[in-house]
Amino acid sequence: MTTALSADTVVAVIGAGAMGAGIAQVAAAAGHRVKLVDSRAQAALTAVNNIHAQFAKLAEKGKLPHADALAASARLIAVEQLADLADAGLVVEAIAENLQAKQQLFRDLECIVAADCIFATNTSSISVTAIGSALQNPLRLAGLHFFNPAPLMALVEIVSGLATPPALIDTLFATASAWGKTPVHTRSTPGFIVNRVARPYYGEALRLLTEGATDCATLDAVMREAGGFRMGPFELMDMIGHDVNYAVTCSVWNAFYNDPRFQPSLIQKELVDAGFLGKKAGRGFFDHGTDAEKPVPSTEVSQARPAVITICGACNAASALANRLSAAGFAFERGTSEDGRIAQVDTAVVFVTDGRSATQRASDCGVANTVLIDLAINYSTTARIAIASAAQCSEAAVCSATGLLQACGIKVSRFSDVPGLAVMRTVAMLANEAADTVNQGVCTAAAVDSAMRLGVNYPQGPLGWADQVGLHTIRDVLTHLGATYGEDRYRISPLIQRHVFSGTKLHD
Ligand code: NAI
């Protein structure tokens, strides 16, 4: 088994911005002597003083023994020039995101450090292969992609460029583990794992907004409360900053030769053009001014309890509704389900979305009063659900379906009739991207799920989630979205297709 770099290896961190400072803190806490350097006068010293204060605070809060905090602080120093890094065994670069600047830096370092010193770049979007191409010895370079804030985020993507030898990856993997992180290995492809696989979380939400599915606050509430995501896509984009989020999307889109899966959104471009960059600008999708009111999601008003309820079939959603009705003391009948319906309520027929619009499904099934519900991560506990009704559906039927969900203790957010609703459509697209990432040999299925849980706090890895929803369902949702929009964006990953045909799970 490969061992981590020993604690007596000196770690040099170059760039004392948000990331460099965080990485220096992690390495010092892990027992290394750390030298931090920055081309801006005083930047490294200021960062070191801040990190010392950070260690002291952790000690005060009882999260780090006082002696350890003092020792970690003593191990961390600011230096003024690259020449001071001659004894480094590992250099982590976290300077500006610019290929030429990174190449020049590593070229300069090759003349300063020993031949066996490892080079790591924290780049989030530049090809590790391209950075390495400028080196006399590209075999010494790999990506070590931390997430912000580095001391708190567990994930580190260990990135192989074309020249990076497996032994170097093994050493960095073991080292990141020894530093208390959870490393995943990825090949150097655009966006690596997280910044690629996360694109649909923003992309599908932006499309739903463009199509007038509902407003931002309601979409956010559905993604949080039914999807289990920590933040809704719009509040998250406002927090990240639209300039940053839009730039990442454009960079991945360009790098994949304008693959429509990653196509940026005109709505977001307009925010960038306007300078409405999100929280930092006081305005984005939401108003972040000092007296701004908290946005309220739209929730259907209380409907009368339906007179006749039949729960149909025994899929997850149907069983959960039956249990919730029983727990709330409502009487209902049980029925079979030949066409996938999960409930009949008065004249309404309720289905879980399969990626068709309610209007198409009503037409296909010959059921005018069709009401669709969205996916929920857990139908037994979900506090909210999105619904959509067919153009042919009566308002009375929508009220009955709403009344059924409310009787189960679920808040209802009514969308216009967009195909796939919000959680289902997003999960299908996240799983599709994750599957293609695995299918293209970028990383393993375990790595992609771990990366998305730890790097962006998803409640489940997209592949495990797809297994749970059922790969037939994911395939159907994508097929129907593709048919509706006629776009290559919704083409199905060959990996999902293979597993559907073989009847196996992605995580088998
Ligand atoms: P930052 O702008 O906060 O810090 C960069 C620092 O590098 C500045 O202090 C700057 O003075 C210094 N610098 C620039 N050129 C230099 C050079 N040639 N030599 C020495 N110092 C130099 O940037 P941030 O956010 O810390 O990002 C750094 C790197 O980490 C970038 O490659 C970025 O893409 C990547 N990254 C950023 C994440 C984030 O959330 N901010 C997350 C993961 C990676």
Coordinates of C-alpha atoms and ligand atoms in Angstrom, one line a residue:
M1 CA 0.0 0.0 0.0
T2 CA 1.3 3.5 -0.9
T3 CA 2.1 5.6 2.1
A4 CA 1.3 9.3 2.6
L5 CA 4.1 11.9 2.5
S6 CA 5.7 11.8 5.9
A7 CA 4.9 14.6 8.3
D8 CA 8.4 15.9 8.0
T9 CA 7.8 16.7 4.4
V10 CA 7.8 20.5 4.0
V11 CA 4.7 21.7 2.1
A12 CA 4.9 24.9 0.1
V13 CA 1.6 26.7 -0.7
I14 CA 1.7 29.3 -3.4
G15 CA -1.1 31.9 -3.5
A16 CA -2.4 33.1 -0.1
G17 CA -6.0 33.8 -1.3
A18 CA -9.1 31.9 -0.1
M19 CA -7.9 28.5 -1.3
G20 CA -4.2 28.8 -0.6
A21 CA -4.8 29.9 3.0
G22 CA -7.2 27.1 3.6
I23 CA -4.9 24.5 2.2
A24 CA -2.0 25.8 4.2
Q25 CA -4.1 25.5 7.4
V26 CA -5.0 21.9 6.5
A27 CA -1.4 20.9 5.9
A28 CA -0.1 22.6 9.1
A29 CA -2.9 21.0 11.1
A30 CA -1.9 17.6 9.7
G31 CA 1.7 18.1 11.1
H32 CA 3.7 19.5 8.2
R33 CA 5.9 22.5 8.2
V34 CA 4.2 24.8 5.8
K35 CA 5.6 27.8 3.9
L36 CA 3.0 30.2 2.3
V37 CA 4.0 32.6 -0.4
D38 CA 2.2 35.2 -2.5
S39 CA 3.3 37.7 -5.1
R40 CA 1.2 40.4 -3.4
A41 CA 3.2 42.2 -0.7
Q42 CA 2.0 41.2 2.9
A43 CA -0.6 38.8 1.5
A44 CA 1.1 35.7 2.8
L45 CA 1.8 37.3 6.2
T46 CA -1.7 38.5 6.6
A47 CA -3.0 35.0 5.7
V48 CA -0.7 33.3 8.2
N49 CA -1.8 35.7 10.9
N50 CA -5.4 34.9 10.1
I51 CA -4.7 31.2 10.2
H52 CA -2.9 31.5 13.6
A53 CA -6.1 33.3 14.8
Q54 CA -8.1 30.5 13.4
F55 CA -6.1 27.8 15.3
A56 CA -6.5 29.9 18.5
K57 CA -10.2 30.1 18.0
L58 CA -10.5 26.3 17.4
A59 CA -8.6 25.8 20.7
E60 CA -10.8 28.2 22.6
K61 CA -13.9 26.4 21.3
G62 CA -12.3 23.1 22.5
K63 CA -12.1 21.7 19.0
L64 CA -8.3 21.5 19.1
P65 CA -6.1 21.0 22.1
H66 CA -4.2 24.2 23.0
A67 CA -0.8 22.6 22.6
D68 CA -1.8 21.3 19.1
A69 CA -3.0 24.7 18.1
L70 CA 0.2 26.3 19.2
A71 CA 2.3 23.6 17.4
A72 CA 0.3 24.0 14.2
S73 CA 0.8 27.7 14.3
A74 CA 4.5 27.4 14.8
R75 CA 4.8 25.1 11.8
L76 CA 3.2 27.6 9.5
I77 CA 5.3 30.6 8.2
A78 CA 5.0 33.2 5.5
V79 CA 8.0 33.5 3.1
E80 CA 8.7 36.2 0.6
Q81 CA 10.0 34.5 -2.4
L82 CA 10.0 31.3 -4.3
A83 CA 13.7 30.9 -3.6
D84 CA 12.7 30.3 0.1
L85 CA 10.9 27.0 -1.0
A86 CA 14.0 25.0 -1.8
D87 CA 13.4 22.4 0.9
A88 CA 9.8 21.7 -0.1
G89 CA 8.8 18.1 -0.8
L90 CA 5.3 19.1 -2.0
V91 CA 4.2 22.4 -3.6
V92 CA 0.5 23.2 -3.9
E93 CA -0.2 26.0 -6.3
A94 CA -3.4 28.1 -5.6
I95 CA -2.6 31.2 -7.6
A96 CA -4.9 32.9 -10.2
E97 CA -6.8 30.7 -12.6
N98 CA -4.6 31.3 -15.6
L99 CA -2.8 28.7 -17.6
Q100 CA 0.3 30.8 -18.5
A101 CA 0.7 32.0 -14.9
K102 CA 0.6 28.5 -13.6
Q103 CA 3.0 27.1 -16.2
Q104 CA 5.4 29.9 -15.5
L105 CA 5.3 29.4 -11.8
F106 CA 6.0 25.6 -12.1
R107 CA 8.8 26.3 -14.6
D108 CA 10.4 28.7 -12.1
L109 CA 10.0 26.2 -9.3
E110 CA 11.7 23.4 -11.3
C111 CA 14.9 25.5 -10.9
I112 CA 14.5 25.9 -7.2
V113 CA 13.2 22.7 -5.6
A114 CA 14.7 19.1 -5.5
A115 CA 14.0 16.8 -8.4
D116 CA 11.7 14.6 -6.3
C117 CA 9.5 17.5 -5.1
I118 CA 5.9 16.9 -6.0
F119 CA 3.9 19.6 -7.8
A120 CA 0.2 19.9 -7.3
T121 CA -2.2 22.4 -8.8
N122 CA -5.5 23.4 -7.1
T123 CA -6.9 24.5 -10.5
S124 CA -10.7 24.1 -10.8
S125 CA -11.0 24.3 -14.5
I126 CA -7.6 24.2 -16.3
S127 CA -6.3 21.0 -17.8
V128 CA -3.6 19.4 -15.6
T129 CA -2.2 18.0 -18.8
A130 CA -1.8 21.4 -20.3
I131 CA -0.2 22.8 -17.1
G132 CA 2.2 19.9 -17.1
S133 CA 3.2 20.3 -20.7
A134 CA 5.3 23.3 -19.8
L135 CA 7.4 21.4 -17.3
Q136 CA 10.7 19.7 -18.0
N137 CA 9.3 16.8 -16.0
P138 CA 5.5 16.6 -16.3
L139 CA 5.5 13.3 -14.4
R140 CA 5.8 15.2 -11.1
L141 CA 2.5 17.1 -11.5
A142 CA -1.0 16.2 -10.5
G143 CA -4.2 18.1 -9.5
L144 CA -5.1 18.4 -5.9
H145 CA -8.5 20.1 -6.1
F146 CA -9.8 21.2 -2.7
F147 CA -13.2 22.7 -2.1
N148 CA -14.0 26.0 -0.5
P149 CA -13.5 26.4 2.5
A150 CA -10.7 23.9 2.4
P151 CA -10.5 23.3 6.2
L152 CA -14.2 22.4 6.3
M153 CA -14.9 20.6 3.1
A154 CA -13.9 16.9 3.2
L155 CA -13.6 16.3 -0.6
V156 CA -10.4 16.5 -2.5
E157 CA -10.3 15.6 -6.2
I158 CA -6.9 14.1 -7.1
V159 CA -6.5 14.8 -10.8
S160 CA -4.4 12.8 -13.3
G161 CA -3.0 14.6 -16.3
L162 CA -2.0 12.5 -19.2
A163 CA 1.6 12.3 -18.0
T164 CA 0.8 11.8 -14.3
P165 CA 2.0 8.4 -13.1
P166 CA -0.3 6.2 -11.0
A167 CA 2.3 6.1 -8.2
L168 CA 2.0 9.9 -7.8
I169 CA -1.7 9.7 -7.6
D170 CA -1.5 7.0 -4.9
T171 CA 0.9 9.1 -2.8
L172 CA -1.4 12.2 -3.0
F173 CA -4.4 10.0 -2.3
A174 CA -2.8 8.6 0.8
T175 CA -1.6 12.1 1.8
A176 CA -5.1 13.7 1.4
S177 CA -6.5 10.8 3.5
A178 CA -3.8 11.4 6.2
W179 CA -4.9 15.1 6.2
G180 CA -8.4 14.0 7.2
K181 CA -9.9 14.5 3.7
T182 CA -11.8 12.1 1.5
P183 CA -10.0 11.9 -1.8
V184 CA -11.5 10.8 -5.1
H185 CA -9.5 10.1 -8.2
T186 CA -10.4 11.7 -11.5
R187 CA -8.9 12.1 -14.9
S188 CA -8.2 15.6 -16.1
T189 CA -11.3 16.3 -18.1
P190 CA -13.3 19.5 -18.2
G191 CA -14.9 20.3 -14.8
F192 CA -13.3 17.1 -13.3
I193 CA -16.1 15.4 -11.4
V194 CA -18.0 17.9 -9.3
N195 CA -18.0 21.0 -11.5
R196 CA -19.1 18.8 -14.4
V197 CA -21.8 16.6 -12.8
A198 CA -23.3 19.6 -10.9
R199 CA -24.1 21.6 -14.1
P200 CA -27.6 20.2 -14.5
Y201 CA -28.5 21.3 -11.0
Y202 CA -28.3 24.9 -12.2
G203 CA -29.0 24.2 -15.9
E204 CA -32.4 22.5 -15.4
A205 CA -33.5 25.0 -12.8
L206 CA -32.7 27.9 -15.2
R207 CA -34.6 26.1 -18.0
L208 CA -37.6 25.6 -15.7
L209 CA -37.6 29.3 -14.9
T210 CA -37.2 30.2 -18.5
E211 CA -40.3 28.2 -19.3
G212 CA -42.3 29.8 -16.5
A213 CA -42.7 26.6 -14.4
T214 CA -43.0 28.7 -11.3
D215 CA -40.9 31.4 -9.5
C216 CA -37.4 31.0 -8.0
A217 CA -38.5 30.8 -4.3
T218 CA -40.9 28.0 -5.1
L219 CA -38.4 26.0 -7.2
D220 CA -35.9 26.4 -4.4
A221 CA -38.4 25.2 -1.8
V222 CA -39.3 22.2 -3.8
M223 CA -35.6 21.3 -4.4
R224 CA -34.9 21.6 -0.6
E225 CA -38.0 20.1 0.9
A226 CA -38.9 17.4 -1.7
G227 CA -35.4 16.9 -3.2
G228 CA -33.5 17.1 0.1
F229 CA -30.9 19.4 -1.3
R230 CA -29.4 21.8 1.3
M231 CA -29.9 24.8 -0.9
G232 CA -32.2 25.5 -3.8
P233 CA -30.5 26.2 -7.1
F234 CA -31.4 29.9 -7.2
E235 CA -30.3 30.8 -3.7
L236 CA -27.1 28.7 -4.3
M237 CA -26.3 30.6 -7.6
D238 CA -26.9 33.9 -5.7
M239 CA -24.5 32.7 -3.0
I240 CA -21.8 31.5 -5.5
G241 CA -22.1 34.6 -7.6
H242 CA -23.5 34.6 -11.1
D243 CA -20.2 35.8 -12.6
V244 CA -18.4 32.7 -11.1
N245 CA -21.3 30.2 -11.8
Y246 CA -21.8 31.5 -15.4
A247 CA -18.1 31.4 -16.1
V248 CA -17.8 27.8 -14.9
T249 CA -20.7 26.8 -17.0
C250 CA -19.3 28.5 -20.1
S251 CA -15.9 27.0 -19.4
V252 CA -17.3 23.4 -19.2
W253 CA -19.6 24.1 -22.2
N254 CA -16.7 25.4 -24.3
A255 CA -14.3 22.7 -23.2
F256 CA -16.9 20.0 -24.4
Y257 CA -17.2 21.7 -27.8
N258 CA -20.6 23.3 -27.0
D259 CA -22.3 20.1 -25.9
P260 CA -25.9 21.2 -25.4
R261 CA -25.9 19.4 -22.1
F262 CA -23.9 22.2 -20.6
Q263 CA -25.5 25.1 -22.6
P264 CA -25.4 28.3 -20.5
S265 CA -28.7 30.2 -19.8
L266 CA -29.6 33.6 -21.2
I267 CA -31.4 34.4 -17.9
Q268 CA -28.1 34.0 -16.0
K269 CA -26.1 35.9 -18.7
E270 CA -28.6 38.8 -18.3
L271 CA -27.9 38.9 -14.5
V272 CA -24.2 39.0 -15.2
D273 CA -24.6 41.7 -17.8
A274 CA -26.7 43.8 -15.3
G275 CA -24.2 43.3 -12.5
F276 CA -26.8 41.5 -10.5
L277 CA -24.2 39.0 -9.3
G278 CA -26.0 37.7 -6.3
K279 CA -25.4 38.1 -2.6
K280 CA -22.2 40.0 -3.0
A281 CA -23.9 42.6 -5.2
G282 CA -27.0 42.9 -3.0
R283 CA -29.1 41.6 -5.9
G284 CA -29.3 38.4 -8.0
F285 CA -32.4 36.3 -8.4
F286 CA -33.3 37.6 -5.0
D287 CA -33.0 40.9 -3.3
H288 CA -30.2 40.8 -0.7
G289 CA -30.5 44.3 0.5
T290 CA -30.6 45.0 4.2
D291 CA -34.4 45.3 4.4
A292 CA -35.1 42.6 1.9
E293 CA -38.0 40.3 2.8
K294 CA -37.4 36.6 2.8
P295 CA -38.8 35.2 -0.4
V296 CA -41.9 33.0 0.2
P297 CA -42.6 30.0 -1.9
S298 CA -46.1 29.6 -3.4
T299 CA -48.2 27.0 -1.7
E300 CA -51.7 26.0 -2.6
V301 CA -54.5 27.0 -0.3
S302 CA -56.2 24.4 1.8
Q303 CA -58.6 22.2 -0.2
A304 CA -61.5 20.2 1.1
R305 CA -60.8 16.7 2.1
P306 CA -61.6 14.5 -1.0
A307 CA -64.7 12.4 -0.8
V308 CA -63.4 9.2 -2.3
I309 CA -59.7 8.2 -2.3
T310 CA -58.3 5.1 -3.9
I311 CA -54.6 4.4 -3.6
C312 CA -53.5 2.4 -6.6
G313 CA -50.6 -0.1 -6.8
A314 CA -47.7 -0.4 -4.4
C315 CA -44.9 1.7 -5.7
N316 CA -43.0 3.8 -3.2
A317 CA -45.1 6.9 -3.7
A318 CA -48.4 5.0 -3.4
S319 CA -47.3 3.1 -0.3
A320 CA -46.1 6.3 1.3
L321 CA -49.3 8.1 0.6
A322 CA -51.3 5.2 2.0
N323 CA -49.3 5.2 5.2
R324 CA -49.6 8.9 5.6
L325 CA -53.3 8.8 5.1
S326 CA -53.7 6.0 7.7
A327 CA -51.5 7.9 10.1
A328 CA -53.7 11.0 9.7
G329 CA -56.8 8.9 10.2
F330 CA -58.2 9.2 6.7
A331 CA -60.2 6.3 5.2
F332 CA -59.3 5.2 1.7
E333 CA -59.6 2.2 -0.6
R334 CA -56.9 0.2 -2.3
G335 CA -56.8 -0.5 -6.0
T336 CA -54.6 -1.9 -8.7
S337 CA -52.6 0.2 -11.1
E338 CA -52.3 -0.9 -14.8
D339 CA -51.2 2.4 -16.2
G340 CA -48.9 3.6 -13.4
R341 CA -51.4 5.7 -11.6
I342 CA -50.8 6.0 -7.8
A343 CA -54.2 7.4 -6.8
Q344 CA -57.7 8.3 -7.8
V345 CA -59.3 11.1 -5.9
D346 CA -62.9 11.9 -6.8
T347 CA -62.5 12.5 -10.6
A348 CA -58.7 13.1 -10.5
V349 CA -56.1 10.5 -11.5
V350 CA -52.6 11.0 -10.0
F351 CA -49.3 9.8 -11.5
V352 CA -45.7 10.3 -10.6
T353 CA -44.1 12.2 -13.5
D354 CA -42.2 10.1 -16.1
G355 CA -40.9 13.1 -18.1
R356 CA -44.0 13.6 -20.2
S357 CA -46.0 16.7 -19.6
A358 CA -49.3 16.1 -17.8
T359 CA -51.1 17.2 -21.0
Q360 CA -49.3 14.6 -23.1
R361 CA -49.8 11.9 -20.5
A362 CA -53.5 12.7 -20.3
S363 CA -53.7 12.3 -24.1
D364 CA -51.6 9.1 -24.2
C365 CA -53.6 7.5 -21.4
G366 CA -57.0 8.8 -22.3
V367 CA -57.4 10.3 -18.8
A368 CA -58.4 14.0 -19.1
N369 CA -58.1 14.7 -15.3
T370 CA -54.4 13.8 -15.1
V371 CA -52.4 15.4 -12.2
L372 CA -48.7 14.6 -12.0
I373 CA -46.6 14.8 -8.8
D374 CA -42.8 15.3 -8.7
L375 CA -40.2 12.9 -7.3
A376 CA -39.5 13.3 -3.6
I377 CA -36.3 11.9 -2.0
N378 CA -38.6 10.3 0.6
Y379 CA -42.4 10.3 0.0
S380 CA -42.9 9.1 3.5
T381 CA -41.5 12.3 5.0
T382 CA -41.5 15.0 2.3
A383 CA -43.0 18.2 3.5
R384 CA -43.7 19.6 0.0
I385 CA -44.3 18.3 -3.5
A386 CA -44.7 20.0 -6.9
I387 CA -47.6 19.1 -9.0
A388 CA -48.8 19.9 -12.6
S389 CA -52.1 19.3 -14.3
A390 CA -53.0 18.5 -17.9
A391 CA -54.6 21.2 -20.0
Q392 CA -57.6 18.9 -20.3
C393 CA -57.9 18.5 -16.5
S394 CA -60.7 20.2 -14.6
E395 CA -59.9 22.7 -11.8
A396 CA -62.1 20.5 -9.5
A397 CA -59.8 17.5 -10.2
V398 CA -56.7 19.6 -9.4
C399 CA -58.3 20.6 -6.1
S400 CA -59.1 17.0 -5.3
A401 CA -55.5 15.9 -6.0
T402 CA -54.2 18.8 -3.9
G403 CA -56.7 17.9 -1.1
L404 CA -55.3 14.3 -1.1
L405 CA -51.7 15.5 -0.7
Q406 CA -52.7 18.0 1.9
A407 CA -54.5 15.2 3.8
C408 CA -51.1 13.4 3.9
G409 CA -49.6 16.5 5.5
I410 CA -47.8 17.6 2.3
K411 CA -47.6 21.2 1.1
V412 CA -48.4 21.5 -2.6
S413 CA -46.7 23.8 -5.0
R414 CA -48.4 24.0 -8.4
F415 CA -46.2 24.3 -11.4
S416 CA -47.2 25.0 -15.0
D417 CA -47.2 21.9 -17.1
V418 CA -43.4 21.5 -17.6
P419 CA -42.2 18.0 -18.5
G420 CA -40.4 16.1 -15.7
L421 CA -41.3 18.8 -13.0
A422 CA -38.3 19.8 -10.9
V423 CA -36.8 17.1 -8.7
M424 CA -37.4 14.2 -11.1
R425 CA -35.9 16.2 -14.0
T426 CA -32.9 17.3 -12.1
V427 CA -32.1 13.9 -10.6
A428 CA -32.4 12.3 -14.0
M429 CA -30.0 14.8 -15.5
L430 CA -27.6 14.6 -12.6
A431 CA -27.6 10.8 -12.8
N432 CA -27.1 11.0 -16.6
E433 CA -24.1 13.2 -16.3
A434 CA -22.7 11.1 -13.5
A435 CA -23.2 8.0 -15.6
D436 CA -21.4 9.5 -18.6
T437 CA -18.5 10.6 -16.5
V438 CA -18.1 7.0 -15.3
N439 CA -18.8 5.6 -18.8
Q440 CA -16.0 7.8 -20.2
G441 CA -13.5 6.5 -17.7
V442 CA -13.1 9.8 -15.8
C443 CA -13.8 8.2 -12.4
T444 CA -15.5 5.3 -10.7
A445 CA -19.2 5.1 -9.8
A446 CA -18.2 5.2 -6.1
A447 CA -16.0 8.3 -6.7
V448 CA -18.7 10.3 -8.5
D449 CA -21.3 9.6 -5.7
S450 CA -18.8 10.4 -3.0
A451 CA -17.7 13.6 -4.8
M452 CA -21.2 14.9 -5.2
R453 CA -22.2 14.2 -1.5
L454 CA -19.0 15.7 -0.1
G455 CA -18.2 18.4 -2.7
V456 CA -21.7 19.9 -3.1
N457 CA -23.6 18.3 -0.2
Y458 CA -26.0 16.4 -2.3
P459 CA -28.3 14.3 -0.1
Q460 CA -27.4 11.2 -2.1
G461 CA -25.0 10.4 -4.8
P462 CA -26.7 10.7 -8.2
L463 CA -26.0 7.1 -9.3
G464 CA -27.2 5.6 -6.0
W465 CA -30.3 7.9 -6.3
A466 CA -31.0 6.7 -9.8
D467 CA -30.7 3.1 -8.6
Q468 CA -33.3 3.9 -5.9
V469 CA -35.7 5.7 -8.3
G470 CA -35.3 2.8 -10.8
L471 CA -33.2 3.0 -14.0
H472 CA -36.2 2.3 -16.2
T473 CA -37.8 5.5 -14.8
I474 CA -34.7 7.5 -15.3
R475 CA -34.4 6.2 -18.8
D476 CA -38.1 7.0 -19.5
V477 CA -37.8 10.5 -18.1
L478 CA -34.8 11.3 -20.3
T479 CA -36.4 9.7 -23.3
H480 CA -39.5 11.8 -22.8
L481 CA -37.6 15.0 -22.2
G482 CA -35.6 14.3 -25.4
A483 CA -38.8 13.7 -27.4
T484 CA -40.4 16.9 -26.0
Y485 CA -37.5 19.2 -26.7
G486 CA -35.9 17.4 -29.6
E487 CA -32.5 18.2 -28.1
D488 CA -29.3 16.2 -27.8
R489 CA -29.1 17.6 -24.3
Y490 CA -31.3 14.8 -23.0
R491 CA -29.5 11.9 -24.8
I492 CA -29.2 8.9 -22.5
S493 CA -25.8 7.8 -21.2
P494 CA -24.8 4.4 -22.7
L495 CA -24.1 3.3 -19.2
I496 CA -27.7 3.8 -18.1
Q497 CA -28.9 2.0 -21.2
R498 CA -26.7 -1.0 -20.6
H499 CA -27.8 -1.3 -17.0
V500 CA -31.5 -1.0 -18.0
F501 CA -31.0 -3.8 -20.6
S502 CA -29.1 -6.0 -18.2
G503 CA -31.5 -5.4 -15.3
T504 CA -28.6 -4.4 -13.0
K505 CA -28.0 -1.4 -10.8
L506 CA -25.3 1.2 -11.4
H507 CA -23.8 0.3 -8.0
D508 CA -24.0 -3.5 -8.5
Ligands
NAI1 P1 -7.7 34.3 -4.8 O1 -7.8 35.3 -5.9 O2 -8.5 34.4 -3.6 O3 -6.2 34.0 -4.5 C1 -5.1 33.9 -5.4 C2 -3.9 34.4 -4.8 O4 -2.8 34.1 -5.6 C3 -3.8 36.0 -4.6 O5 -3.5 36.3 -3.2 C4 -2.8 36.4 -5.6 O6 -2.1 37.6 -5.1 C5 -1.9 35.2 -5.6 N1 -1.1 35.1 -6.9 C6 -1.5 35.3 -8.1 N2 -0.6 35.1 -9.0 C7 0.5 34.7 -8.3 C8 1.8 34.2 -8.6 N3 2.2 34.1 -9.8 N4 2.6 33.9 -7.6 C9 2.3 33.9 -6.3 N5 1.0 34.4 -5.9 C10 0.2 34.7 -6.9 O7 -8.1 32.9 -5.6 P2 -8.7 31.6 -4.9 O8 -10.1 31.6 -4.9 O9 -7.9 31.2 -3.7 O10 -8.3 30.5 -6.1 C11 -7.0 30.0 -6.3 C12 -7.0 28.8 -7.2 O11 -7.8 27.8 -6.6 C13 -7.5 29.1 -8.6 O12 -6.8 28.3 -9.5 C14 -9.0 28.7 -8.5 O13 -9.5 28.3 -9.7 C15 -8.8 27.5 -7.5 N6 -10.0 27.1 -6.8 C16 -10.8 28.1 -6.2 C17 -11.9 27.7 -5.5 C18 -12.8 28.8 -4.9 O14 -14.0 28.4 -4.5 N7 -12.4 30.0 -4.8 C19 -12.3 26.3 -5.3 C20 -11.3 25.4 -5.8 C21 -10.2 25.8 -6.5

